[in-house]
mmCIF file of C-alpha atoms and ligand atoms in Angstrom:
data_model
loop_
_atom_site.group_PDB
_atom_site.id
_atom_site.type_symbol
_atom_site.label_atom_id
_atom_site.label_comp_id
_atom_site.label_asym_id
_atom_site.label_seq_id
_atom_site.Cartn_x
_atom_site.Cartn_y
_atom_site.Cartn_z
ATOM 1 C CA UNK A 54 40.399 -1.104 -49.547
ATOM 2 C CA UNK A 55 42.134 1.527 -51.411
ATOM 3 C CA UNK A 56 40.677 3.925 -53.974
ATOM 4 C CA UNK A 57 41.822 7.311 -55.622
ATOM 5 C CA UNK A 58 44.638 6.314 -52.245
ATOM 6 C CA UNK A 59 42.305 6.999 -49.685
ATOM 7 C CA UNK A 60 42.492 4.016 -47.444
ATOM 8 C CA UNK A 61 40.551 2.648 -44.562
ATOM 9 C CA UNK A 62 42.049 2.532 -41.142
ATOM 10 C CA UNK A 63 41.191 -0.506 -39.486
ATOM 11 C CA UNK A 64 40.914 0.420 -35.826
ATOM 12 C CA UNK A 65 42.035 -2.052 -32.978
ATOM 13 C CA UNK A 66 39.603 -1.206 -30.411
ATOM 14 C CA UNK A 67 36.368 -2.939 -32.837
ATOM 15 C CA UNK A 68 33.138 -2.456 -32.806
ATOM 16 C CA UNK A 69 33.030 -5.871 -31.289
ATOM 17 C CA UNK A 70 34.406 -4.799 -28.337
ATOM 18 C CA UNK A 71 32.831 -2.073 -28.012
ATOM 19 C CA UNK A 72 29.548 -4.247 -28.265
ATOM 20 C CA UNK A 73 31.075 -6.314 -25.736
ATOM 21 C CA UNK A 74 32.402 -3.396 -22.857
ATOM 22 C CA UNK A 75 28.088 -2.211 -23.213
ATOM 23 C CA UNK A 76 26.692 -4.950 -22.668
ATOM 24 C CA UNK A 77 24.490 -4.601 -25.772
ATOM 25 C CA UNK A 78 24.879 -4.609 -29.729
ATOM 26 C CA UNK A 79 24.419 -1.604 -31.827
ATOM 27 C CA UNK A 80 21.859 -1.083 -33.892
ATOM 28 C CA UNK A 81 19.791 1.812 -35.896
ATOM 29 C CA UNK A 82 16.376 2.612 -34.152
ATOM 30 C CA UNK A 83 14.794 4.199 -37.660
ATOM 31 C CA UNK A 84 11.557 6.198 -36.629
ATOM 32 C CA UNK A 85 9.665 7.149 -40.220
ATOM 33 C CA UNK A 86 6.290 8.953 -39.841
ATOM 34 C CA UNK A 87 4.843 12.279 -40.868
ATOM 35 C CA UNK A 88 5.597 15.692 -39.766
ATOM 36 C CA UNK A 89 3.909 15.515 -36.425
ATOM 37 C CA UNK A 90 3.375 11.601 -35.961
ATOM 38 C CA UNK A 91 5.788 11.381 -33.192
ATOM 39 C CA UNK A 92 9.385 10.416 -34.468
ATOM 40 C CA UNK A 93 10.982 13.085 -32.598
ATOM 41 C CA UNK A 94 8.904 12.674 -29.475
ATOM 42 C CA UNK A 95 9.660 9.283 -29.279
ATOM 43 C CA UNK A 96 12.923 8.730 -30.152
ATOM 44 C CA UNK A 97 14.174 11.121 -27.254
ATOM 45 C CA UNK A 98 11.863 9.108 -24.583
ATOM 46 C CA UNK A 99 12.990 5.598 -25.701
ATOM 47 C CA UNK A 100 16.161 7.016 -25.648
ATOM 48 C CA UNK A 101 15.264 8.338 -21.665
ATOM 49 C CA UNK A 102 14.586 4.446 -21.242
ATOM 50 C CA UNK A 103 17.292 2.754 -22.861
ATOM 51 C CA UNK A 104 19.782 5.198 -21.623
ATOM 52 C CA UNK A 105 18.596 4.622 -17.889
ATOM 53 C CA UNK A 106 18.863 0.987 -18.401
ATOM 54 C CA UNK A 107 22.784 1.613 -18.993
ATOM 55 C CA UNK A 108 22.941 1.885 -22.658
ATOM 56 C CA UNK A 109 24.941 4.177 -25.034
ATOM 57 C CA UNK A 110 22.791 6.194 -27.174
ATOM 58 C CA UNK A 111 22.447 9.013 -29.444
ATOM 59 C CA UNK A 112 18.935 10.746 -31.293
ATOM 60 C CA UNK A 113 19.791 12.088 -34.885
ATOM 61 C CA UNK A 114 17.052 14.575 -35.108
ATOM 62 C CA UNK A 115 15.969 15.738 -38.873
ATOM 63 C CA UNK A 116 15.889 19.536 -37.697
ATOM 64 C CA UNK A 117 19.456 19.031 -36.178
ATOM 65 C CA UNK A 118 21.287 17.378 -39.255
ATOM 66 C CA UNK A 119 19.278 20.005 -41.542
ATOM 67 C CA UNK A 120 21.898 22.547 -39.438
ATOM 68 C CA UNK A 121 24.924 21.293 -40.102
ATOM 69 C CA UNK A 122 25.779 18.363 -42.265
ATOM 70 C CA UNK A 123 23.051 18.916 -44.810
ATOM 71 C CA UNK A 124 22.612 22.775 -44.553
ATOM 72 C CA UNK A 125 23.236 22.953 -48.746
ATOM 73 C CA UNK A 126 20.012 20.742 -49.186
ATOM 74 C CA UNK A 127 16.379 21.424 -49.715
ATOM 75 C CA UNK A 128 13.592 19.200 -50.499
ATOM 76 C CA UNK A 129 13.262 18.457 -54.048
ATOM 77 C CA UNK A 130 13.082 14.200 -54.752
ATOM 78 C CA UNK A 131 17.013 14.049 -55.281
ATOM 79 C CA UNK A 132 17.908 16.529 -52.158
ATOM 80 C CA UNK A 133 15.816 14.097 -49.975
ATOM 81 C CA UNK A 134 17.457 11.290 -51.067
ATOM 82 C CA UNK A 135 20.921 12.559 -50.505
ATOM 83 C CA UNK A 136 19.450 14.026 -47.162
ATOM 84 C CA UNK A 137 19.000 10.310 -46.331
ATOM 85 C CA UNK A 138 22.204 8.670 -47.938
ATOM 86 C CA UNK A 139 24.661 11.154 -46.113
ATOM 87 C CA UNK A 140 22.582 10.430 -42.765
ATOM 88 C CA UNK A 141 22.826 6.633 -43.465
ATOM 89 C CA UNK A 142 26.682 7.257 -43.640
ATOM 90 C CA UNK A 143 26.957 8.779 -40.670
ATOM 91 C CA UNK A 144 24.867 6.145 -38.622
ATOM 92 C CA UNK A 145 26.993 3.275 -40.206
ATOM 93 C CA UNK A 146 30.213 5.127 -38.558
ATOM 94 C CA UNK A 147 28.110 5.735 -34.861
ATOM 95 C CA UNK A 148 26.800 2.036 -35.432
ATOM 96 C CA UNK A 149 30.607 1.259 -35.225
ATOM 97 C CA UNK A 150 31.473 3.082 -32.328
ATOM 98 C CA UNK A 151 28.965 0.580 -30.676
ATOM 99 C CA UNK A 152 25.854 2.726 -30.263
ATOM 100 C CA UNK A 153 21.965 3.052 -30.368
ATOM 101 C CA UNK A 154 21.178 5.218 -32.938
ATOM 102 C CA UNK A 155 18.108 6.238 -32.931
ATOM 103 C CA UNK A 156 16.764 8.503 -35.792
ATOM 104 C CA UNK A 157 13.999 10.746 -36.199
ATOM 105 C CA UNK A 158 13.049 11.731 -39.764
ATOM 106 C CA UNK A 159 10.543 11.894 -42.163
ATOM 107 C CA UNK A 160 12.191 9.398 -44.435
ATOM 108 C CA UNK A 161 9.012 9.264 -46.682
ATOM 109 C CA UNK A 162 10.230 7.508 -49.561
ATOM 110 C CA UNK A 163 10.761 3.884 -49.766
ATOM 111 C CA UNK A 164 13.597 3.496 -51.642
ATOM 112 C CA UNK A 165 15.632 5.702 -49.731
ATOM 113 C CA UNK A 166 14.637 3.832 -46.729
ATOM 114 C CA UNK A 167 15.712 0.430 -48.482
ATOM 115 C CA UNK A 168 18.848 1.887 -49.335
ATOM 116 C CA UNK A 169 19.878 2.744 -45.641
ATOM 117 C CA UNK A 170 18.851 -0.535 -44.913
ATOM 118 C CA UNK A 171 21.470 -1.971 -47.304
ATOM 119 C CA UNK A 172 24.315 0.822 -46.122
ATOM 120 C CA UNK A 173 23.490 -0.127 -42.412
ATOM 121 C CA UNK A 174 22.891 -3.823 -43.099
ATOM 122 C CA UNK A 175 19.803 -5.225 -42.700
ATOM 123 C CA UNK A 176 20.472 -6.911 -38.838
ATOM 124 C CA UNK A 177 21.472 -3.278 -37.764
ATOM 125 C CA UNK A 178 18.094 -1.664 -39.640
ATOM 126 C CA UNK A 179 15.241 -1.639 -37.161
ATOM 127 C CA UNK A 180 11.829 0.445 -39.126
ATOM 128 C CA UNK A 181 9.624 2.013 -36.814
ATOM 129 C CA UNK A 182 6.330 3.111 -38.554
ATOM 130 C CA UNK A 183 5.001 6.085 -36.506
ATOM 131 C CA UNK A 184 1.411 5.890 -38.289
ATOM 132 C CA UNK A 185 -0.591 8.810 -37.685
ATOM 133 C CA UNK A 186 -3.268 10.430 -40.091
ATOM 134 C CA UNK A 187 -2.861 13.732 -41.450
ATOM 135 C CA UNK A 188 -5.685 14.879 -39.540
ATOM 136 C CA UNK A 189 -4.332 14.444 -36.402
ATOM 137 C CA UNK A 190 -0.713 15.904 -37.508
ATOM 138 C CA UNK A 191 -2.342 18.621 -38.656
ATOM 139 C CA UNK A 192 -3.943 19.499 -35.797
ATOM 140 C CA UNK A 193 -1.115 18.933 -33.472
ATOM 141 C CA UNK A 194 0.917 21.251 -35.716
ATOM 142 C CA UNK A 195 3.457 20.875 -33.461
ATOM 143 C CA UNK A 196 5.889 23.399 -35.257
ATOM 144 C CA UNK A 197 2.688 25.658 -37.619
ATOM 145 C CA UNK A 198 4.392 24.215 -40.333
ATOM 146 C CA UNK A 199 0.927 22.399 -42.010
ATOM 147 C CA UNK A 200 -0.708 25.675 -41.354
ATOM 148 C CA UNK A 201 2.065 27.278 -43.515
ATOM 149 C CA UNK A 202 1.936 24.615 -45.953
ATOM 150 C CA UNK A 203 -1.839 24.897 -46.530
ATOM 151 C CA UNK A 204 -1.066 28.880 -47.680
ATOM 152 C CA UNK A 205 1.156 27.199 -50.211
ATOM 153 C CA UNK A 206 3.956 29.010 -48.037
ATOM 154 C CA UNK A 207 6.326 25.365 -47.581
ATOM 155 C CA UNK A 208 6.807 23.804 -51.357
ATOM 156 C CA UNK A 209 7.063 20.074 -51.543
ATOM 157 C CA UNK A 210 5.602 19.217 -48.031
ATOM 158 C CA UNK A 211 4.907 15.941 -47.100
ATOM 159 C CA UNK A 212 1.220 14.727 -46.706
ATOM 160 C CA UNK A 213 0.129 17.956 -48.664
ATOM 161 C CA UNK A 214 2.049 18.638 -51.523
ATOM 162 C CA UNK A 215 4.696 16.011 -51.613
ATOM 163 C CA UNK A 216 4.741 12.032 -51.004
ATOM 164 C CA UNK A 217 4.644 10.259 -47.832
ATOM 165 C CA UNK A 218 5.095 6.313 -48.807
ATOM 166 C CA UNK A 219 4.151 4.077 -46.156
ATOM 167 C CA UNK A 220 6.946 0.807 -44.798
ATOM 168 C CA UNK A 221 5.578 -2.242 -46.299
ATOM 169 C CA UNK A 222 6.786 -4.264 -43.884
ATOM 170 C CA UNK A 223 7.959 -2.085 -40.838
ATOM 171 C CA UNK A 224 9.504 -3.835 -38.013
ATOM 172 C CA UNK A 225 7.418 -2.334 -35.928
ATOM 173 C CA UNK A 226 4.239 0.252 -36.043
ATOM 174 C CA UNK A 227 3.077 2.510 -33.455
ATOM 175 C CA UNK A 228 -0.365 4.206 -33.795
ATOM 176 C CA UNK A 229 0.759 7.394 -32.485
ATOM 177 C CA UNK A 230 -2.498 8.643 -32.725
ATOM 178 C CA UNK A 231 -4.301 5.861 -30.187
ATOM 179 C CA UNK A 232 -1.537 4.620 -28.122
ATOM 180 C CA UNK A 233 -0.238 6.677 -25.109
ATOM 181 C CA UNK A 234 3.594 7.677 -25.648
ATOM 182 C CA UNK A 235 4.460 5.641 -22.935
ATOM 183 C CA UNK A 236 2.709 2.516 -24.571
ATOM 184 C CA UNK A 237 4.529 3.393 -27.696
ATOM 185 C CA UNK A 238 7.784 3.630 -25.071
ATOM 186 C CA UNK A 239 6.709 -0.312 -23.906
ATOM 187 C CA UNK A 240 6.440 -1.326 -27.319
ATOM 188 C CA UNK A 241 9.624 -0.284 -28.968
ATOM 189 C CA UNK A 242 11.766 -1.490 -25.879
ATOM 190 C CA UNK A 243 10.080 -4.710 -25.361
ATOM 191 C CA UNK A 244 10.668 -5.268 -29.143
ATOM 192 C CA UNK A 245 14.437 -4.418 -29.552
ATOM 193 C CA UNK A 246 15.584 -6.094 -26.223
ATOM 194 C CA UNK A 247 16.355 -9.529 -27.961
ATOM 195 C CA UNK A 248 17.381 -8.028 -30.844
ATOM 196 C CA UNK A 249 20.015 -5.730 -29.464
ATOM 197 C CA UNK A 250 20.882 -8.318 -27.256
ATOM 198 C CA UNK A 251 20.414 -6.227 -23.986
ATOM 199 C CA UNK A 252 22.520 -7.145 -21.125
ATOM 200 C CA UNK A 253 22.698 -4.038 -18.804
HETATM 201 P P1 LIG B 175 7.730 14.444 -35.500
HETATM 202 O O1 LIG B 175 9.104 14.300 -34.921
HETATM 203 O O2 LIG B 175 7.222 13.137 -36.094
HETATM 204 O O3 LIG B 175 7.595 15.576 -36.452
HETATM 205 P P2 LIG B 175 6.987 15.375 -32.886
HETATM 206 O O4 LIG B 175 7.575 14.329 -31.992
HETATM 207 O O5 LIG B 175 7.765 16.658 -33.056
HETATM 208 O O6 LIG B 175 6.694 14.716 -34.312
HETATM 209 O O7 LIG B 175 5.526 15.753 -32.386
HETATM 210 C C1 LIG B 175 4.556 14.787 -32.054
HETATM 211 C C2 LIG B 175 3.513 15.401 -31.116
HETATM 212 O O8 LIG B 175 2.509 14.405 -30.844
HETATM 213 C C3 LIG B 175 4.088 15.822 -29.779
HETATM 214 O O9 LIG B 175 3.468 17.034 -29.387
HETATM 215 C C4 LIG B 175 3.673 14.660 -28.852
HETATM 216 O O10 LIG B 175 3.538 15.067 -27.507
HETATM 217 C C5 LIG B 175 2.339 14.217 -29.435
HETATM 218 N N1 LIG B 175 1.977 12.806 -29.192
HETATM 219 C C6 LIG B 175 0.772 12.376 -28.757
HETATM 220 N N2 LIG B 175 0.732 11.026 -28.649
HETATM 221 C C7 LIG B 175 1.944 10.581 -29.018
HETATM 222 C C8 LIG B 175 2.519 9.273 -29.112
HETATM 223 N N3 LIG B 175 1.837 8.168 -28.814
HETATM 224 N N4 LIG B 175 3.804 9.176 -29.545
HETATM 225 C C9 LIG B 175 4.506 10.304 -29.872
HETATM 226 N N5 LIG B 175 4.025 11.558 -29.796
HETATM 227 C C10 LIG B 175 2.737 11.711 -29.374
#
């Protein structure tokens, strides 16, 4: 592939064998859920699990990527949605190097979410719905950031003055807010174990 002469390296060691030397397939764990539902939480103790079992893993943590690779963007409609694109990028190169991702951000738009679907491909897209009401993510305020946002101190917040749009048709939902974490834990391994074609 060769554009303005930038061309792709095709590497020898593929993502195939990769796959093959872990004993599982990579694939994008995508947790989407309000501030507070759990995302975060539960991305790091799946990842506990699944790294325990043997796997090769790796949490992409909204807060983290907001440091670094997307310091320049805020939270305007279009900023989001580049937020998510550049993110999507960088999965689709760790989904290569034969990984788990698993991702923890708000992601609350839809078509952003369809379009890492599509950059990923849809067999390495797995949507986890961490449903939660605002109530309850409010009063876990987990970082005071609804608190703030109430004052009108945190512009275009999700749930209060900014969109949250729920999956249509998740792979998977977890009612943060009456299942235990470690139910929630049960759930999401039991469901990717075919699918990631566990073998370790
Ligand atoms: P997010 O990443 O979605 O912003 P966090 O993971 O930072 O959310 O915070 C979620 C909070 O909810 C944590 O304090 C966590 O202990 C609590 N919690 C209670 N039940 C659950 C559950 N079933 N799954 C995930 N988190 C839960």
């Amino acid at each position: 592939m060769t554009k303005n002469n930038i061309i792709w390296h095709m590497a020898t060691v593929t993502r195939q064998r990769r796959e093959e030397a872990n004993r599982h397939r990579s694939m994008a764990l995508w947790f989407t859920g309000l501030s507070g539902a759990g995302k975060s939480t539960l991305a790091h103790a799946v990842e506990e699990r699944l790294f325990s079992m043997g796997a090769n893993t790796y949490v992409f943590d909204g807060d983290n990527v907001r440091h670094g690779l997307c310091r320049d963007l805020g939270f305007s409609r279009e900023e989001r949605s580049e937020n998510i694109r550049r993110i999507a990028e960088m999965v689709k190169l760790f989904l290569d190097s034969g990984i788990i991702a698993l991702t923890a951000f708000i992601s609350p738009f839809r078509e952003d979410r369809q379009r890492v679907r599509e950059i990923l491909g849809p067999e390495n897209f797995f949507e986890i719905y961490c449903r939660c009401s605002l109530e309850t993510c409010e009063q876990r305020d987990v970082k005071g950031i609804y608190r703030k946002a109430r004052l009108g101190e945190v512009p275009h917040f999700t749930g209060i003055t900014a969109p949250y749009e729920e999956p249509e048709q998740p792979d998977l939902v977890l009612d943060t807010d009456r299942q235990t974490l470690a139910e929630c834990v049960e759930a999401v391994v039991k469901a990717i174990k075919e699918r990631a074609s566990f073998d370790c």
